[in-house]
PDB file of C-alpha atoms and ligand atoms in Angstrom:
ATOM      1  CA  UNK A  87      20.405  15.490 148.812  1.00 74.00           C
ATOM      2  CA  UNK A  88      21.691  15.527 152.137  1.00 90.00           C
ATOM      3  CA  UNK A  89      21.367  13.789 155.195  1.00 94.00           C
ATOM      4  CA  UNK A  90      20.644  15.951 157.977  1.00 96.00           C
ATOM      5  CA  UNK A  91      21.438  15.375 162.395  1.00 97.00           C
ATOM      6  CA  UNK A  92      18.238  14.640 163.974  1.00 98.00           C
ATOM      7  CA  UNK A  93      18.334  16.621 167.023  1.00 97.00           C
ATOM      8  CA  UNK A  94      17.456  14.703 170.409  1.00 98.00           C
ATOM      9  CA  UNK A  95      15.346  15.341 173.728  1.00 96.00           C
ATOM     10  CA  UNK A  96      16.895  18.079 175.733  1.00 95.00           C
ATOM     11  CA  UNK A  97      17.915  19.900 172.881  1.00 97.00           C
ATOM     12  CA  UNK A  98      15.956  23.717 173.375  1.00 97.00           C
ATOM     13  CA  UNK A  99      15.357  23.900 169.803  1.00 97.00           C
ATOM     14  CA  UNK A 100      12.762  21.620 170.049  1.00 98.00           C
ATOM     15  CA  UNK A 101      10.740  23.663 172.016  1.00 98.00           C
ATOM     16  CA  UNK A 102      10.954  26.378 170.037  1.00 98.00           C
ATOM     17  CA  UNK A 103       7.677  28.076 168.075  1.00 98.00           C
ATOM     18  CA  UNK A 104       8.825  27.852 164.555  1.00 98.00           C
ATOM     19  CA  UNK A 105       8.287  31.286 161.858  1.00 98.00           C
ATOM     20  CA  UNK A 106       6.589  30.924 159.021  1.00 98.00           C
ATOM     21  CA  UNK A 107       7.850  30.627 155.542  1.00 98.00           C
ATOM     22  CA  UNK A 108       6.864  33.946 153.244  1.00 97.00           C
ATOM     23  CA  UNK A 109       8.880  32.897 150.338  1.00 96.00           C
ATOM     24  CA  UNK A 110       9.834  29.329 149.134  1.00 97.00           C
ATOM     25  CA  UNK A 111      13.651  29.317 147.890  1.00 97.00           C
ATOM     26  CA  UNK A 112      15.477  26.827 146.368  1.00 97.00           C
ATOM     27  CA  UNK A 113      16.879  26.895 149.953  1.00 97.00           C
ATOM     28  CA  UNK A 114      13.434  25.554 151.216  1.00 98.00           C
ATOM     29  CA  UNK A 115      13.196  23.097 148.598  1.00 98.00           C
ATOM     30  CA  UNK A 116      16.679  21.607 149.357  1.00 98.00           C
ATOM     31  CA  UNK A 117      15.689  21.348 152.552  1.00 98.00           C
ATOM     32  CA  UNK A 118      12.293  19.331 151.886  1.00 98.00           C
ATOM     33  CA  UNK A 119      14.544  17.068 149.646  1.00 98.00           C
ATOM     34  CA  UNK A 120      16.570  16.534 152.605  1.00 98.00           C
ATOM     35  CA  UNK A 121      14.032  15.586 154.997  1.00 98.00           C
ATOM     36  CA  UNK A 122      12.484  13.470 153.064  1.00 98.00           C
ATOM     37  CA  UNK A 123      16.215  11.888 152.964  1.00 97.00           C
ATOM     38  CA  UNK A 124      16.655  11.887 156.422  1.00 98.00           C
ATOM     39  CA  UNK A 125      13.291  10.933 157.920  1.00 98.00           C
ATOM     40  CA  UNK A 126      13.582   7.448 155.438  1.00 97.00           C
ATOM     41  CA  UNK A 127      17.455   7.069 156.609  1.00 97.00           C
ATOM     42  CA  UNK A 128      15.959   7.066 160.020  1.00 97.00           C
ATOM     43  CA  UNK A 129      12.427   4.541 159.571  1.00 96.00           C
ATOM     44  CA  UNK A 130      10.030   7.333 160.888  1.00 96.00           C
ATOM     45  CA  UNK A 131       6.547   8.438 158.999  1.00 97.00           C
ATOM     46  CA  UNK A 132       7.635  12.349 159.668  1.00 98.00           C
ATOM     47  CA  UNK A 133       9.670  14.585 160.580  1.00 98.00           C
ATOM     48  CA  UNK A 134       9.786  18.060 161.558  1.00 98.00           C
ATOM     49  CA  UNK A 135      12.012  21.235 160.687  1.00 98.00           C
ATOM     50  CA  UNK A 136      12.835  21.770 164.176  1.00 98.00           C
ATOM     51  CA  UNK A 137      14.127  18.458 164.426  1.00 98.00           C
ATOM     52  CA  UNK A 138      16.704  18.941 162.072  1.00 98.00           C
ATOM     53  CA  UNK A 139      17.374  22.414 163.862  1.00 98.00           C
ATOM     54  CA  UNK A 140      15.771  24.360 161.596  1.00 98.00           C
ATOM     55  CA  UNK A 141      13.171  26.997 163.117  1.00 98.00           C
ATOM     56  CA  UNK A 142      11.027  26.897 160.131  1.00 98.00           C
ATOM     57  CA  UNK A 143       7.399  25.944 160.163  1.00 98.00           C
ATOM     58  CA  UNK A 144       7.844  23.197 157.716  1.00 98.00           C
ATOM     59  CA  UNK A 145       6.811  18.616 158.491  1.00 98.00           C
ATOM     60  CA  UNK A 146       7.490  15.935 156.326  1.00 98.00           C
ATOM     61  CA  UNK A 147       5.220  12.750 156.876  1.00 98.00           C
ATOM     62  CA  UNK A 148       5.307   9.622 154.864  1.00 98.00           C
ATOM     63  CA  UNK A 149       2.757   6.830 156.409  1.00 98.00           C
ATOM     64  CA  UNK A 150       2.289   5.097 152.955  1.00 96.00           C
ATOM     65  CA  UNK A 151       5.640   4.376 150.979  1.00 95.00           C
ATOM     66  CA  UNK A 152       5.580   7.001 148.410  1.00 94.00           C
ATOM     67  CA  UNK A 153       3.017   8.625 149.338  1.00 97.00           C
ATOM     68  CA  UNK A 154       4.947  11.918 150.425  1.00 98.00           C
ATOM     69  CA  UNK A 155       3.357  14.871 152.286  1.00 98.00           C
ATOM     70  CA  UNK A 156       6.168  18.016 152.353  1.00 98.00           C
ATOM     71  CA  UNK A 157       4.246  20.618 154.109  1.00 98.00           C
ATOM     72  CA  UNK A 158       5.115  24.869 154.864  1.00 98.00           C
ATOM     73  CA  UNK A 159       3.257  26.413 157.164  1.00 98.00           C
ATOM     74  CA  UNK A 160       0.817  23.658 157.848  1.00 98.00           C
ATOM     75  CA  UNK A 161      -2.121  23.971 160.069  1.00 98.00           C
ATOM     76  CA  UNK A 162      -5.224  21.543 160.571  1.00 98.00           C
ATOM     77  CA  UNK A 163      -8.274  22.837 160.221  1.00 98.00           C
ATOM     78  CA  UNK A 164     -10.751  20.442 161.005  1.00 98.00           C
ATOM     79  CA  UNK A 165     -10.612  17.435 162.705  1.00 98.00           C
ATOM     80  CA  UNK A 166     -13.209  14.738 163.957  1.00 98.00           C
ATOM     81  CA  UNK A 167     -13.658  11.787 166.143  1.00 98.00           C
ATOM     82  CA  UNK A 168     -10.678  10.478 168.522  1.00 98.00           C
ATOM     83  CA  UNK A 169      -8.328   7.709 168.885  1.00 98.00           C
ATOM     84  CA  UNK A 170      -6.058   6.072 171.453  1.00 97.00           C
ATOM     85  CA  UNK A 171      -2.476   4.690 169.940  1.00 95.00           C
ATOM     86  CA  UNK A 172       0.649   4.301 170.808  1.00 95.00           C
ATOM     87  CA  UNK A 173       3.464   6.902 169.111  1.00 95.00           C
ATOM     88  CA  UNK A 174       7.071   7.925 168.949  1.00 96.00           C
ATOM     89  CA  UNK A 175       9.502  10.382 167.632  1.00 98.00           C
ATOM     90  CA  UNK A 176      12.486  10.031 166.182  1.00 98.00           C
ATOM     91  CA  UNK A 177      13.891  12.857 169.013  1.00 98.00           C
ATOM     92  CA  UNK A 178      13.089  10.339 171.389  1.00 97.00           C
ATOM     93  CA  UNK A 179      14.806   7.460 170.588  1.00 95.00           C
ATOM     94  CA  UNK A 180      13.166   4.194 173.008  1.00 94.00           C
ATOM     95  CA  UNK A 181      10.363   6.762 174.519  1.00 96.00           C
ATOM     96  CA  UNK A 182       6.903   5.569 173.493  1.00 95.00           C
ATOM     97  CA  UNK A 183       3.746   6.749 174.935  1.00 95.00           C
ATOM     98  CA  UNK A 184      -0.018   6.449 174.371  1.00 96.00           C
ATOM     99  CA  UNK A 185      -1.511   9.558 173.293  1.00 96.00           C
ATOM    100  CA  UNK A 186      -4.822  10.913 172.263  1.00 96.00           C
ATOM    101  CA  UNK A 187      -5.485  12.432 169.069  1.00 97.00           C
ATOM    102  CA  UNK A 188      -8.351  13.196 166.603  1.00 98.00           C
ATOM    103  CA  UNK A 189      -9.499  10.143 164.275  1.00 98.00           C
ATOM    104  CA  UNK A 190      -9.545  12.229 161.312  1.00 98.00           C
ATOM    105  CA  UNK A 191      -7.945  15.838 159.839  1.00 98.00           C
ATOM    106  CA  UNK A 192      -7.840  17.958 157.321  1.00 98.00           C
ATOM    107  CA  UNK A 193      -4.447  19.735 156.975  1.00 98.00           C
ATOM    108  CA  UNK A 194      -3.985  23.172 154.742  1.00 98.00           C
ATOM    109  CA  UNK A 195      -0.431  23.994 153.908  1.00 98.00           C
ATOM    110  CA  UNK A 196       1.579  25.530 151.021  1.00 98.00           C
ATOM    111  CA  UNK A 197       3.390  22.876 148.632  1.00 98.00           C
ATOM    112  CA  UNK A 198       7.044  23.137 147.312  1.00 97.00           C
ATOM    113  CA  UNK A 199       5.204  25.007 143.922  1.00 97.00           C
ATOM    114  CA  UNK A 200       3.924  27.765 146.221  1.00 97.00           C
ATOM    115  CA  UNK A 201       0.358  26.242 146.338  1.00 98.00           C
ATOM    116  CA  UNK A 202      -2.168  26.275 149.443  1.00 98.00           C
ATOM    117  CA  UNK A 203      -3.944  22.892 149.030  1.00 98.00           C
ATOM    118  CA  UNK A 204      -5.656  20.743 151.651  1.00 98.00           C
ATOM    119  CA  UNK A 205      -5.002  17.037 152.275  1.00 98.00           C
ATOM    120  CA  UNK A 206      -7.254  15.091 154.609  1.00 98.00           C
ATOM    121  CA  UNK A 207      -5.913  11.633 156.857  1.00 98.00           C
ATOM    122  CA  UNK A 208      -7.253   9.132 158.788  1.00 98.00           C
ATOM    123  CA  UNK A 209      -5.669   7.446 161.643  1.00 98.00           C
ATOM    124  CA  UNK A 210      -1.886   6.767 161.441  1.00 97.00           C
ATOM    125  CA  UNK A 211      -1.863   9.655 158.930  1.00 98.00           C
ATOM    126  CA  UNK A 212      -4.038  11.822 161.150  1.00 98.00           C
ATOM    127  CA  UNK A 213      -1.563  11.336 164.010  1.00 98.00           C
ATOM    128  CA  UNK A 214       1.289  11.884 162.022  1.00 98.00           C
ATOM    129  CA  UNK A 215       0.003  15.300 160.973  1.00 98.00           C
ATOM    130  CA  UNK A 216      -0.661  15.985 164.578  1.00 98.00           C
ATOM    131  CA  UNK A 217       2.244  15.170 165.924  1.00 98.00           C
ATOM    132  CA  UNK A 218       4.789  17.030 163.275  1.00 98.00           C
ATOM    133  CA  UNK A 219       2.953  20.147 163.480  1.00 98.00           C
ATOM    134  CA  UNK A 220       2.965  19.996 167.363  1.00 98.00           C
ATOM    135  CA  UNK A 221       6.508  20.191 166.611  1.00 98.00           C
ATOM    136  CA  UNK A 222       6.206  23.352 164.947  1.00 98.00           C
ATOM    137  CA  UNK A 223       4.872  24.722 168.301  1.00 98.00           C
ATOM    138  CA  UNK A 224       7.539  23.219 170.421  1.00 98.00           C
ATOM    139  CA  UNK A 225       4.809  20.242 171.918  1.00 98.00           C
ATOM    140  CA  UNK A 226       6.563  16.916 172.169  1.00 98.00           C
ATOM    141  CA  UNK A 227       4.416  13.834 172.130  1.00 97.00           C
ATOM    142  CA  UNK A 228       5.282  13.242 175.823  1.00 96.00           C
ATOM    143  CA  UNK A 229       3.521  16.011 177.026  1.00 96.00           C
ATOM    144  CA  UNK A 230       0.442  14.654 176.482  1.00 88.00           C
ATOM    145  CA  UNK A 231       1.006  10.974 176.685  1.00 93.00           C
ATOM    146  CA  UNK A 232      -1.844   8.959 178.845  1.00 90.00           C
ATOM    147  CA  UNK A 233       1.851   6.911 179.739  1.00 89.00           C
ATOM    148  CA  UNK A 234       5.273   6.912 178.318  1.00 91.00           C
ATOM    149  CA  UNK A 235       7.411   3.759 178.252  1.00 91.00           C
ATOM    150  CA  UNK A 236      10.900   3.251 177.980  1.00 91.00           C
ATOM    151  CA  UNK A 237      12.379   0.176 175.886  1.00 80.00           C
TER     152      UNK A 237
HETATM  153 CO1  LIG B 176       8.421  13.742 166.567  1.00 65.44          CO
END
């Protein structure tokens, strides 16, 4: 395992639309393991491929220790009620900002065995899985922010 360089604000790859992965090679798998690595190193509940400069549609999130989500080609597919908190992102190191997201989602993405399965969170969770697969699309959590602060 490996610890990867979080890219930072300002950076074009993170407004990049990431490609699909077709096939998952031990490549993929390293990089998962390394993610997981790097988004711990760092204190954050997720982190995204393109963050790492990778152009891959691939998000790690970790909300619960342990509890590990390592998601390809994630996309939410349902999603209810709304909620008002405040978020950051480890590419924007002392930004904060209070966004709106959906109370609850369901997520469908392909597992490190090559297996579509669905995984369903509720608030912290739900805007972690929101806000790594904006990522995916190049959407930082400042462009929708209610307000961003500075520390
Ligand atoms: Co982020």
């Amino acid at each position: 395992m490996a610890k990867l360089k979080i890219v930072k604000y300002g950076d074009d790859t993170l407004r990049k639309t990431c490609r699909p992965v077709d096939t998952i090679t031990p490549r993929i798998t390293t990089l998962l393991d390394d993610m997981v690595e790097t988004m711990r190193a760092a204190d954050g509940c997720g982190l995204a491929a393109p963050q790492v400069g990778i152009l891959r549609r691939i998000a790690v999130v970790e909300v619960e220790p342990g509890e590990v989500y390592e998601m390809i080609n994630p996309k939410i597919i349902a999603r209810a009620g709304t909620q008002e908190e405040t978020e950051g992102c480890l590419s924007l190191p002392g930004k904060w900002g209070t966004t709106k997201r959906p109370m609850h989602v369901t997520v469908r993405y392909t597992n490190r065995q090559g297996e579509v399965v669905e995984a369903s969170g509720s608030g912290l969770l739900a805007r972690a899985f929101c806000h790594e697969i904006d990522h995916l699309d190049g959407v930082l959590f400042i462009d929708n922010a209610l307000e961003v602060m500075e520390e």
